Amino acid sequence: MKKNSGEKAYFTLFELNTAIKSALGDIFPESCWVAAEIAELKCNQKGHCYLELIEKEDEKTTAQIKATIWAYEYRKLGHKFEKTAGQVLKAGMRVLLFVDVTFHEVYGLSLNIKDIDPAYTMGEMARKKKEVIDRLRKEGIMEMNRSLPLPLVPQRAAVISSRTAAGYGDFFQQLDNNPYGYKFTHVLFPAIMQGQEAERSVICALDEIGKKKGLFDVVVIVRGGGSVIDLNCFDGYEISSHIARFPLPVITGIGHEKDDTVTDMVAHAKLKTPTAVAEFLISGLRSYEERVMGVFDGVRRRVERMLKDERNKFDSLTRSASYIPLRISAVHMNRLAVIRSDLESRAAGRLVREQHRTAAVEQAIKHLDPSNVLKRGYSITRHKGKVLRSSASLKKWAVIETKLSNGEITSIVQDRKEAVKSEQRQTDILLPGLE
């Protein structure tokens, strides 16, 4: 410490920083464990890792410090953490770090990270996941999507996945090549399926599907070819609440054999793999077809049973009816004989009457025959081939022909006289009714 001319004591900056460094060395003579949240993490080309650590309370930063993992340590610690925790170190994680507290006269205070406890981070992830689940339940939306009715024939699927993901290819190949020949329609809505951008990307895809919800029966979210490291993005509140409230049933195939994400928990149905999702849809159609065929078979059996019963009734009535003629024949035999005799008698009388009538008609017809009329002394006179009915139409010197019973006479009119009023016409002109 120095004094100036005014007798005021002071430190140079170097002296101050050296004193701070010495004091920190006395307070933290050994390494210690520190819990913090990674606000920022960057690695340079040499492999050194630089972190910004913070402490928050009610979303307000209450402490902040820089930390470093040197390249030779980061290769070892990073591999250990990923293998145990199932994911890489990244911003947003709560971590428990074994550090040396260091102070450099030029660069100031920092932490030199020597070890990381993955178990602490896993516990923190589980705690955050539980907080999300508790919030969803408190809001009453945890079971909302699961309560939606699944269509009987879910053939139109909106698919959220990466276009190049192996899981997406497995899904649509399994669906399109199903052994029953069912026809499915699936439309891809591309999204990022891992990393920090995945949650927002999937939400955007859901929003696009929501605008066209009338075109689809279900929403399918599938991923494949990755590891459990990337599942953390599906535990967020935003993506989970969005799926829980979605108006169409959501089916997920993003899980791991041992882990269910919050997204899986709020979805209508969760399957472990994209192939399993395809089989789920296929089995739904198969189940519906079997139910329909079961109803059809039941109706067919009932109809066959009814037909059999009616056939038995008909056969019974037929057998009974075959004995009826034998029972009634003796009773009605005499009556039939009487009726037959009466009919024969009436027919004979009618026949005689008709014969008499026919003879009378024949006789009348004979009398009306022109040849018979001529034999009785009548004649027929014609002028120019037409039968004369009146002498008024004849002129003097007209030629007329008269037909008698035994020949014809041709005459020339020299004179004519009007007939005297009489009950009968001139017989040498025309007989009544004959032409």
Short mmCIF file of C-alpha atoms in Angstrom, two decimals:
data_model
loop_
_atom_site.label_atom_id
_atom_site.label_comp_id
_atom_site.label_asym_id
_atom_site.label_seq_id
_atom_site.Cartn_x
_atom_site.Cartn_y
_atom_site.Cartn_z
CA MET A 1 0.00 0.00 0.00
CA LYS A 2 1.28 3.41 -0.87
CA LYS A 3 0.58 6.95 0.28
CA ASN A 4 0.51 10.12 -1.75
CA SER A 5 1.45 13.63 -0.65
CA GLY A 6 -1.93 14.07 0.95
CA GLU A 7 -1.23 11.16 3.24
CA LYS A 8 -4.03 9.05 1.61
CA ALA A 9 -3.32 5.33 1.37
CA TYR A 10 -4.15 3.58 -1.93
CA PHE A 11 -3.58 0.40 -3.94
CA THR A 12 -2.51 0.19 -7.47
CA LEU A 13 -4.90 -1.88 -9.58
CA PHE A 14 -2.34 -4.65 -9.85
CA GLU A 15 -1.85 -4.61 -6.08
CA LEU A 16 -5.61 -4.77 -5.56
CA ASN A 17 -6.09 -7.68 -7.93
CA THR A 18 -3.10 -9.45 -6.40
CA ALA A 19 -4.63 -9.00 -2.97
CA ILE A 20 -7.97 -10.33 -4.20
CA LYS A 21 -6.23 -13.32 -5.76
CA SER A 22 -4.39 -14.01 -2.50
CA ALA A 23 -7.57 -13.66 -0.45
CA LEU A 24 -9.50 -16.01 -2.72
CA GLY A 25 -6.67 -18.49 -2.46
CA ASP A 26 -7.01 -18.40 1.31
CA ILE A 27 -10.83 -18.74 1.18
CA PHE A 28 -10.89 -21.42 -1.52
CA PRO A 29 -7.64 -23.29 -1.07
CA GLU A 30 -9.16 -26.40 -2.67
CA SER A 31 -11.62 -27.23 -5.45
CA CYS A 32 -15.35 -27.10 -4.60
CA TRP A 33 -18.73 -28.07 -6.06
CA VAL A 34 -20.88 -25.32 -7.55
CA ALA A 35 -24.47 -25.62 -8.85
CA ALA A 36 -25.44 -23.27 -11.68
CA GLU A 37 -27.30 -22.96 -14.97
CA ILE A 38 -25.47 -22.83 -18.28
CA ALA A 39 -26.54 -19.59 -19.96
CA GLU A 40 -24.11 -19.87 -22.87
CA LEU A 41 -21.65 -22.50 -24.11
CA LYS A 42 -19.08 -22.10 -26.90
CA CYS A 43 -16.15 -24.19 -28.06
CA ASN A 44 -13.28 -22.82 -30.13
CA GLN A 45 -11.22 -24.53 -32.80
CA LYS A 46 -8.67 -25.72 -30.25
CA GLY A 47 -11.35 -27.61 -28.33
CA HIS A 48 -11.49 -25.30 -25.32
CA CYS A 49 -15.01 -24.80 -23.94
CA TYR A 50 -16.13 -21.43 -22.56
CA LEU A 51 -19.28 -21.13 -20.47
CA GLU A 52 -21.38 -18.36 -18.99
CA LEU A 53 -22.90 -19.57 -15.71
CA ILE A 54 -25.84 -17.87 -14.03
CA GLU A 55 -28.11 -18.24 -11.03
CA LYS A 56 -31.78 -17.24 -11.28
CA GLU A 57 -34.52 -16.56 -8.82
CA ASP A 58 -38.03 -15.91 -10.11
CA GLU A 59 -36.59 -15.66 -13.62
CA LYS A 60 -34.25 -12.87 -12.50
CA THR A 61 -30.49 -13.34 -12.73
CA THR A 62 -28.98 -13.06 -9.25
CA ALA A 63 -25.40 -14.17 -10.03
CA GLN A 64 -23.17 -14.62 -13.06
CA ILE A 65 -19.63 -15.84 -13.71
CA LYS A 66 -17.44 -17.15 -16.53
CA ALA A 67 -16.09 -20.69 -16.58
CA THR A 68 -13.68 -22.70 -18.70
CA ILE A 69 -13.16 -26.35 -19.55
CA TRP A 70 -9.81 -26.84 -21.17
CA ALA A 71 -9.66 -29.05 -24.24
CA TYR A 72 -7.95 -32.02 -22.59
CA GLU A 73 -10.57 -31.97 -19.81
CA TYR A 74 -13.54 -31.33 -22.13
CA ARG A 75 -12.86 -34.42 -24.24
CA LYS A 76 -13.02 -36.56 -21.13
CA LEU A 77 -15.83 -34.79 -19.27
CA GLY A 78 -18.04 -34.29 -22.34
CA HIS A 79 -17.94 -37.99 -23.22
CA LYS A 80 -18.63 -39.01 -19.62
CA PHE A 81 -21.59 -36.63 -19.31
CA GLU A 82 -23.17 -37.66 -22.62
CA LYS A 83 -22.82 -41.36 -21.86
CA THR A 84 -24.40 -41.03 -18.41
CA ALA A 85 -27.00 -38.28 -18.89
CA GLY A 86 -27.92 -39.29 -22.43
CA GLN A 87 -27.30 -35.85 -23.91
CA VAL A 88 -24.57 -33.30 -24.54
CA LEU A 89 -23.88 -30.25 -22.44
CA LYS A 90 -25.90 -27.30 -23.71
CA ALA A 91 -27.38 -23.98 -22.71
CA GLY A 92 -30.36 -24.15 -20.40
CA MET A 93 -29.07 -27.09 -18.35
CA ARG A 94 -28.66 -27.05 -14.59
CA VAL A 95 -25.27 -28.56 -13.76
CA LEU A 96 -23.19 -29.43 -10.72
CA LEU A 97 -19.54 -28.55 -11.40
CA PHE A 98 -16.34 -29.35 -9.52
CA VAL A 99 -14.27 -26.18 -9.97
CA ASP A 100 -11.17 -24.28 -9.01
CA VAL A 101 -11.91 -20.64 -8.18
CA THR A 102 -9.30 -18.58 -9.99
CA PHE A 103 -8.55 -14.91 -10.24
CA HIS A 104 -6.26 -13.40 -12.83
CA GLU A 105 -4.91 -9.90 -12.45
CA VAL A 106 -5.88 -9.11 -16.06
CA TYR A 107 -8.85 -11.39 -16.87
CA GLY A 108 -10.51 -11.32 -13.48
CA LEU A 109 -12.58 -13.97 -11.70
CA SER A 110 -13.43 -17.27 -13.38
CA LEU A 111 -14.01 -20.94 -12.66
CA ASN A 112 -11.85 -23.72 -13.99
CA ILE A 113 -14.13 -26.77 -14.38
CA LYS A 114 -12.49 -30.07 -13.44
CA ASP A 115 -15.50 -32.40 -13.21
CA ILE A 116 -19.27 -32.54 -13.85
CA ASP A 117 -21.86 -34.64 -12.01
CA PRO A 118 -24.36 -36.00 -14.62
CA ALA A 119 -26.67 -37.33 -11.92
CA TYR A 120 -27.44 -33.80 -10.73
CA THR A 121 -28.38 -32.68 -14.25
CA MET A 122 -30.56 -35.73 -14.77
CA GLY A 123 -32.35 -34.93 -11.54
CA GLU A 124 -32.85 -31.34 -12.61
CA MET A 125 -34.25 -32.47 -15.96
CA ALA A 126 -36.62 -34.80 -14.17
CA ARG A 127 -37.67 -31.95 -11.86
CA LYS A 128 -38.38 -29.64 -14.80
CA LYS A 129 -40.26 -32.40 -16.57
CA LYS A 130 -42.38 -32.93 -13.46
CA GLU A 131 -43.07 -29.21 -13.23
CA VAL A 132 -44.36 -29.24 -16.82
CA ILE A 133 -46.56 -32.27 -16.12
CA ASP A 134 -47.93 -30.69 -12.92
CA ARG A 135 -48.72 -27.47 -14.77
CA LEU A 136 -50.56 -29.30 -17.54
CA ARG A 137 -52.61 -31.21 -14.98
CA LYS A 138 -53.37 -28.05 -13.04
CA GLU A 139 -54.65 -26.44 -16.24
CA GLY A 140 -56.82 -29.50 -16.89
CA ILE A 141 -55.44 -30.22 -20.35
CA MET A 142 -53.32 -33.31 -19.71
CA GLU A 143 -56.02 -35.69 -21.01
CA MET A 144 -57.64 -33.30 -23.50
CA ASN A 145 -56.21 -34.77 -26.72
CA ARG A 146 -56.61 -38.34 -25.48
CA SER A 147 -60.32 -37.70 -24.90
CA LEU A 148 -60.90 -36.92 -28.59
CA PRO A 149 -62.63 -39.75 -30.50
CA LEU A 150 -60.35 -41.56 -32.93
CA PRO A 151 -62.06 -41.88 -36.35
CA LEU A 152 -63.27 -45.40 -37.16
CA VAL A 153 -61.33 -45.28 -40.42
CA PRO A 154 -58.22 -43.07 -39.87
CA GLN A 155 -56.96 -43.02 -43.45
CA ARG A 156 -55.90 -39.35 -43.79
CA ALA A 157 -52.76 -38.54 -41.80
CA ALA A 158 -50.89 -35.25 -41.44
CA VAL A 159 -47.28 -36.22 -40.71
CA ILE A 160 -44.77 -34.05 -38.82
CA SER A 161 -41.22 -35.24 -39.38
CA SER A 162 -37.98 -34.45 -41.13
CA ARG A 163 -38.16 -35.13 -44.85
CA THR A 164 -34.83 -36.98 -44.74
CA ALA A 165 -35.45 -38.86 -41.51
CA ALA A 166 -35.21 -42.64 -41.73
CA GLY A 167 -38.20 -42.87 -39.40
CA TYR A 168 -40.43 -41.03 -41.86
CA GLY A 169 -39.44 -43.42 -44.64
CA ASP A 170 -40.14 -46.42 -42.40
CA PHE A 171 -43.55 -44.98 -41.56
CA PHE A 172 -44.95 -44.39 -45.04
CA GLN A 173 -43.43 -47.58 -46.50
CA GLN A 174 -45.07 -49.66 -43.78
CA LEU A 175 -48.34 -47.81 -44.32
CA ASP A 176 -48.40 -48.01 -48.12
CA ASN A 177 -47.30 -51.65 -48.29
CA ASN A 178 -49.79 -52.98 -45.75
CA PRO A 179 -50.86 -56.61 -46.44
CA TYR A 180 -54.58 -55.77 -46.62
CA GLY A 181 -54.36 -53.28 -49.48
CA TYR A 182 -55.85 -50.40 -47.45
CA LYS A 183 -55.41 -46.98 -49.06
CA PHE A 184 -53.93 -44.22 -46.87
CA THR A 185 -53.31 -40.54 -47.58
CA HIS A 186 -50.33 -38.99 -45.76
CA VAL A 187 -49.10 -35.42 -46.19
CA LEU A 188 -45.73 -34.37 -44.77
CA PHE A 189 -45.35 -31.10 -42.83
CA PRO A 190 -41.55 -30.82 -42.51
CA ALA A 191 -40.07 -29.87 -39.13
CA ILE A 192 -36.78 -29.94 -37.25
CA MET A 193 -36.91 -32.98 -34.98
CA GLN A 194 -33.93 -32.41 -32.66
CA GLY A 195 -32.01 -29.58 -31.06
CA GLN A 196 -33.03 -26.25 -29.59
CA GLU A 197 -35.12 -25.27 -32.62
CA ALA A 198 -37.17 -28.47 -32.68
CA GLU A 199 -39.88 -27.36 -30.25
CA ARG A 200 -40.74 -24.17 -32.14
CA SER A 201 -40.50 -25.96 -35.51
CA VAL A 202 -42.97 -28.67 -34.49
CA ILE A 203 -45.39 -26.06 -33.11
CA CYS A 204 -45.29 -24.18 -36.43
CA ALA A 205 -46.08 -27.42 -38.29
CA LEU A 206 -49.04 -28.03 -35.97
CA ASP A 207 -50.32 -24.52 -36.67
CA GLU A 208 -50.19 -25.21 -40.42
CA ILE A 209 -52.12 -28.46 -39.98
CA GLY A 210 -54.67 -26.67 -37.81
CA LYS A 211 -55.53 -24.41 -40.76
CA LYS A 212 -56.40 -27.52 -42.83
CA LYS A 213 -57.77 -29.76 -40.10
CA GLY A 214 -60.82 -30.72 -42.17
CA LEU A 215 -58.54 -32.59 -44.59
CA PHE A 216 -57.13 -34.99 -41.99
CA ASP A 217 -58.25 -37.63 -39.50
CA VAL A 218 -55.11 -37.74 -37.33
CA VAL A 219 -51.74 -36.05 -36.80
CA VAL A 220 -48.65 -38.26 -36.69
CA ILE A 221 -45.35 -37.07 -35.17
CA VAL A 222 -42.45 -39.41 -35.94
CA ARG A 223 -38.69 -39.31 -35.71
CA GLY A 224 -36.04 -41.97 -36.07
CA GLY A 225 -32.37 -42.57 -36.44
CA GLY A 226 -31.51 -40.33 -33.47
CA SER A 227 -30.81 -41.01 -29.82
CA VAL A 228 -32.38 -40.25 -26.48
CA ILE A 229 -30.07 -37.22 -26.29
CA ASP A 230 -32.46 -35.25 -28.49
CA LEU A 231 -35.70 -36.12 -26.69
CA ASN A 232 -35.41 -33.22 -24.26
CA CYS A 233 -37.04 -30.83 -26.74
CA PHE A 234 -40.28 -32.85 -26.48
CA ASP A 235 -40.53 -32.25 -22.71
CA GLY A 236 -41.17 -28.51 -23.00
CA TYR A 237 -44.39 -26.89 -21.85
CA GLU A 238 -45.09 -25.06 -25.11
CA ILE A 239 -45.03 -28.10 -27.39
CA SER A 240 -46.83 -30.29 -24.86
CA SER A 241 -49.66 -27.81 -24.23
CA HIS A 242 -50.02 -27.23 -27.97
CA ILE A 243 -50.47 -30.95 -28.62
CA ALA A 244 -52.80 -31.36 -25.64
CA ARG A 245 -55.15 -28.69 -27.01
CA PHE A 246 -54.92 -29.75 -30.66
CA PRO A 247 -58.35 -30.43 -32.26
CA LEU A 248 -57.23 -33.64 -34.02
CA PRO A 249 -55.96 -36.85 -32.36
CA VAL A 250 -52.15 -36.79 -32.21
CA ILE A 251 -50.17 -40.04 -32.43
CA THR A 252 -46.47 -39.98 -31.55
CA GLY A 253 -43.62 -42.22 -32.58
CA ILE A 254 -40.75 -40.21 -31.08
CA GLY A 255 -40.04 -42.16 -27.93
CA HIS A 256 -37.31 -44.38 -26.63
CA GLU A 257 -37.65 -47.89 -25.25
CA LYS A 258 -37.19 -46.64 -21.67
CA ASP A 259 -38.38 -43.02 -21.79
CA ASP A 260 -41.69 -41.26 -22.41
CA THR A 261 -41.57 -37.55 -23.17
CA VAL A 262 -44.26 -35.16 -21.97
CA THR A 263 -45.35 -34.97 -25.60
CA ASP A 264 -45.96 -38.73 -25.52
CA MET A 265 -47.97 -38.36 -22.32
CA VAL A 266 -50.39 -35.75 -23.67
CA ALA A 267 -50.82 -37.34 -27.12
CA HIS A 268 -53.88 -39.40 -28.01
CA ALA A 269 -51.67 -42.46 -28.50
CA LYS A 270 -47.92 -43.01 -28.09
CA LEU A 271 -45.90 -45.64 -29.92
CA LYS A 272 -42.17 -46.26 -29.66
CA THR A 273 -41.29 -46.21 -33.36
CA PRO A 274 -42.63 -44.82 -36.66
CA THR A 275 -43.24 -48.39 -37.85
CA ALA A 276 -45.36 -49.03 -34.76
CA VAL A 277 -47.43 -45.92 -35.57
CA ALA A 278 -48.10 -47.26 -39.08
CA GLU A 279 -49.12 -50.63 -37.64
CA PHE A 280 -51.45 -48.83 -35.22
CA LEU A 281 -53.30 -47.13 -38.08
CA ILE A 282 -53.43 -50.35 -40.12
CA SER A 283 -54.78 -52.32 -37.17
CA GLY A 284 -57.46 -49.65 -36.67
CA LEU A 285 -58.77 -50.21 -40.20
CA ARG A 286 -58.47 -53.97 -39.81
CA SER A 287 -60.45 -53.88 -36.57
CA TYR A 288 -63.20 -51.82 -38.21
CA GLU A 289 -63.38 -54.19 -41.17
CA GLU A 290 -63.64 -57.19 -38.83
CA ARG A 291 -66.45 -55.51 -36.88
CA VAL A 292 -68.35 -54.79 -40.09
CA MET A 293 -67.86 -58.36 -41.30
CA GLY A 294 -68.97 -59.62 -37.89
CA VAL A 295 -72.19 -57.64 -38.12
CA PHE A 296 -72.72 -58.90 -41.68
CA ASP A 297 -72.17 -62.52 -40.62
CA GLY A 298 -74.56 -62.06 -37.70
CA VAL A 299 -77.28 -60.68 -39.98
CA ARG A 300 -76.67 -63.49 -42.48
CA ARG A 301 -77.00 -66.14 -39.76
CA ARG A 302 -80.22 -64.61 -38.45
CA VAL A 303 -81.70 -64.47 -41.95
CA GLU A 304 -80.71 -68.09 -42.61
CA ARG A 305 -82.28 -69.08 -39.29
CA MET A 306 -85.51 -67.25 -40.15
CA LEU A 307 -85.63 -68.86 -43.60
CA LYS A 308 -85.10 -72.28 -42.07
CA ASP A 309 -87.92 -71.72 -39.57
CA GLU A 310 -90.28 -70.51 -42.30
CA ARG A 311 -89.33 -73.46 -44.51
CA ASN A 312 -90.12 -75.87 -41.67
CA LYS A 313 -93.49 -74.19 -41.15
CA PHE A 314 -94.23 -74.40 -44.86
CA ASP A 315 -93.30 -78.10 -44.99
CA SER A 316 -95.55 -78.77 -42.00
CA LEU A 317 -98.48 -76.97 -43.63
CA THR A 318 -97.86 -78.83 -46.89
CA ARG A 319 -97.98 -82.20 -45.14
CA SER A 320 -101.20 -81.22 -43.38
CA ALA A 321 -102.78 -79.97 -46.60
CA SER A 322 -102.10 -83.26 -48.41
CA TYR A 323 -104.68 -85.02 -46.18
CA ILE A 324 -107.47 -82.48 -46.70
CA PRO A 325 -108.80 -83.91 -50.07
CA LEU A 326 -109.10 -87.35 -48.54
CA ARG A 327 -111.19 -85.99 -45.68
CA ILE A 328 -113.53 -83.85 -47.76
CA SER A 329 -113.95 -86.13 -50.85
CA ALA A 330 -116.44 -88.49 -49.24
CA VAL A 331 -118.51 -85.63 -47.85
CA HIS A 332 -118.83 -83.78 -51.15
CA MET A 333 -118.92 -86.69 -53.60
CA ASN A 334 -122.75 -86.94 -53.67
CA ARG A 335 -123.11 -83.21 -53.93
CA LEU A 336 -120.77 -83.15 -56.91
CA ALA A 337 -122.78 -85.93 -58.59
CA VAL A 338 -126.06 -83.99 -58.14
CA ILE A 339 -124.49 -80.84 -59.53
CA ARG A 340 -123.13 -82.78 -62.50
CA SER A 341 -126.55 -84.32 -63.26
CA ASP A 342 -128.28 -80.96 -63.01
CA LEU A 343 -125.71 -79.39 -65.32
CA GLU A 344 -126.10 -82.17 -67.90
CA SER A 345 -129.92 -81.82 -67.84
CA ARG A 346 -129.81 -78.07 -68.24
CA ALA A 347 -127.27 -78.36 -71.02
CA ALA A 348 -129.44 -80.86 -72.92
CA GLY A 349 -132.54 -78.62 -72.67
CA ARG A 350 -130.58 -75.60 -73.76
CA LEU A 351 -129.19 -77.56 -76.71
CA VAL A 352 -132.70 -78.52 -77.92
CA ARG A 353 -133.93 -74.94 -77.69
CA GLU A 354 -130.95 -73.65 -79.61
CA GLN A 355 -131.46 -76.29 -82.31
CA HIS A 356 -135.09 -75.15 -82.80
CA ARG A 357 -134.06 -71.55 -82.93
CA THR A 358 -131.29 -72.33 -85.43
CA ALA A 359 -133.77 -74.16 -87.70
CA ALA A 360 -136.16 -71.19 -87.63
CA VAL A 361 -133.37 -68.81 -88.53
CA GLU A 362 -132.26 -71.06 -91.38
CA GLN A 363 -135.82 -71.13 -92.73
CA ALA A 364 -136.12 -67.36 -92.58
CA ILE A 365 -132.82 -67.02 -94.39
CA LYS A 366 -134.04 -69.37 -97.15
CA HIS A 367 -137.16 -67.24 -97.65
CA LEU A 368 -135.02 -64.16 -98.02
CA ASP A 369 -132.71 -65.74 -100.62
CA PRO A 370 -133.23 -63.83 -103.96
CA SER A 371 -133.50 -67.04 -105.98
CA ASN A 372 -136.37 -68.26 -103.80
CA VAL A 373 -138.06 -64.86 -104.03
CA LEU A 374 -137.88 -65.02 -107.85
CA LYS A 375 -139.40 -68.51 -107.81
CA ARG A 376 -142.42 -67.05 -106.07
CA GLY A 377 -143.13 -64.85 -109.15
CA TYR A 378 -141.11 -61.80 -108.33
CA SER A 379 -138.54 -60.20 -110.66
CA ILE A 380 -135.64 -57.73 -110.47
CA THR A 381 -135.33 -54.90 -113.04
CA ARG A 382 -132.05 -53.01 -113.59
CA HIS A 383 -131.15 -50.00 -115.67
CA LYS A 384 -127.51 -49.62 -116.56
CA GLY A 385 -126.65 -52.28 -113.94
CA LYS A 386 -128.51 -50.56 -111.11
CA VAL A 387 -131.66 -51.92 -109.51
CA LEU A 388 -134.72 -49.79 -110.31
CA ARG A 389 -136.73 -48.69 -107.31
CA SER A 390 -138.88 -46.12 -109.15
CA SER A 391 -140.08 -45.63 -112.74
CA ALA A 392 -139.56 -41.90 -112.43
CA SER A 393 -135.90 -42.22 -113.29
CA LEU A 394 -136.61 -43.90 -116.66
CA LYS A 395 -136.87 -42.07 -119.93
CA LYS A 396 -138.51 -43.18 -123.13
CA TRP A 397 -136.45 -45.64 -125.17
CA ALA A 398 -134.37 -46.55 -122.13
CA VAL A 399 -133.06 -50.12 -122.15
CA ILE A 400 -133.83 -52.19 -119.02
CA GLU A 401 -133.03 -55.79 -118.00
CA THR A 402 -135.49 -57.88 -116.03
CA LYS A 403 -134.31 -60.98 -114.14
CA LEU A 404 -136.80 -63.85 -113.68
CA SER A 405 -136.36 -67.16 -111.91
CA ASN A 406 -135.55 -68.95 -115.16
CA GLY A 407 -133.82 -66.21 -117.22
CA GLU A 408 -133.54 -62.54 -118.15
CA ILE A 409 -135.50 -60.19 -120.50
CA THR A 410 -134.15 -57.03 -122.14
CA SER A 411 -136.84 -54.36 -122.84
CA ILE A 412 -137.06 -50.85 -124.31
CA VAL A 413 -139.28 -48.37 -122.51
CA GLN A 414 -141.93 -46.91 -124.76
CA ASP A 415 -144.05 -45.44 -122.05
CA ARG A 416 -144.26 -45.29 -118.25
CA LYS A 417 -147.06 -44.66 -115.78
CA GLU A 418 -147.00 -43.53 -112.17
CA ALA A 419 -148.14 -46.25 -109.81
CA VAL A 420 -151.55 -46.05 -108.21
CA LYS A 421 -151.43 -45.51 -104.43
CA SER A 422 -151.19 -48.97 -103.06
CA GLU A 423 -149.77 -50.93 -100.11
CA GLN A 424 -147.41 -52.65 -102.53
CA ARG A 425 -144.98 -51.36 -105.21
CA GLN A 426 -144.74 -52.38 -108.82
CA THR A 427 -143.48 -55.92 -108.81
CA ASP A 428 -141.67 -55.45 -112.10
CA ILE A 429 -139.41 -52.79 -110.58
CA LEU A 430 -137.94 -53.99 -107.23
CA LEU A 431 -138.84 -56.12 -104.28
CA PRO A 432 -138.38 -54.56 -100.82
CA GLY A 433 -134.98 -55.20 -99.22
CA LEU A 434 -133.36 -56.70 -102.33
CA GLU A 435 -130.56 -55.23 -104.43
#
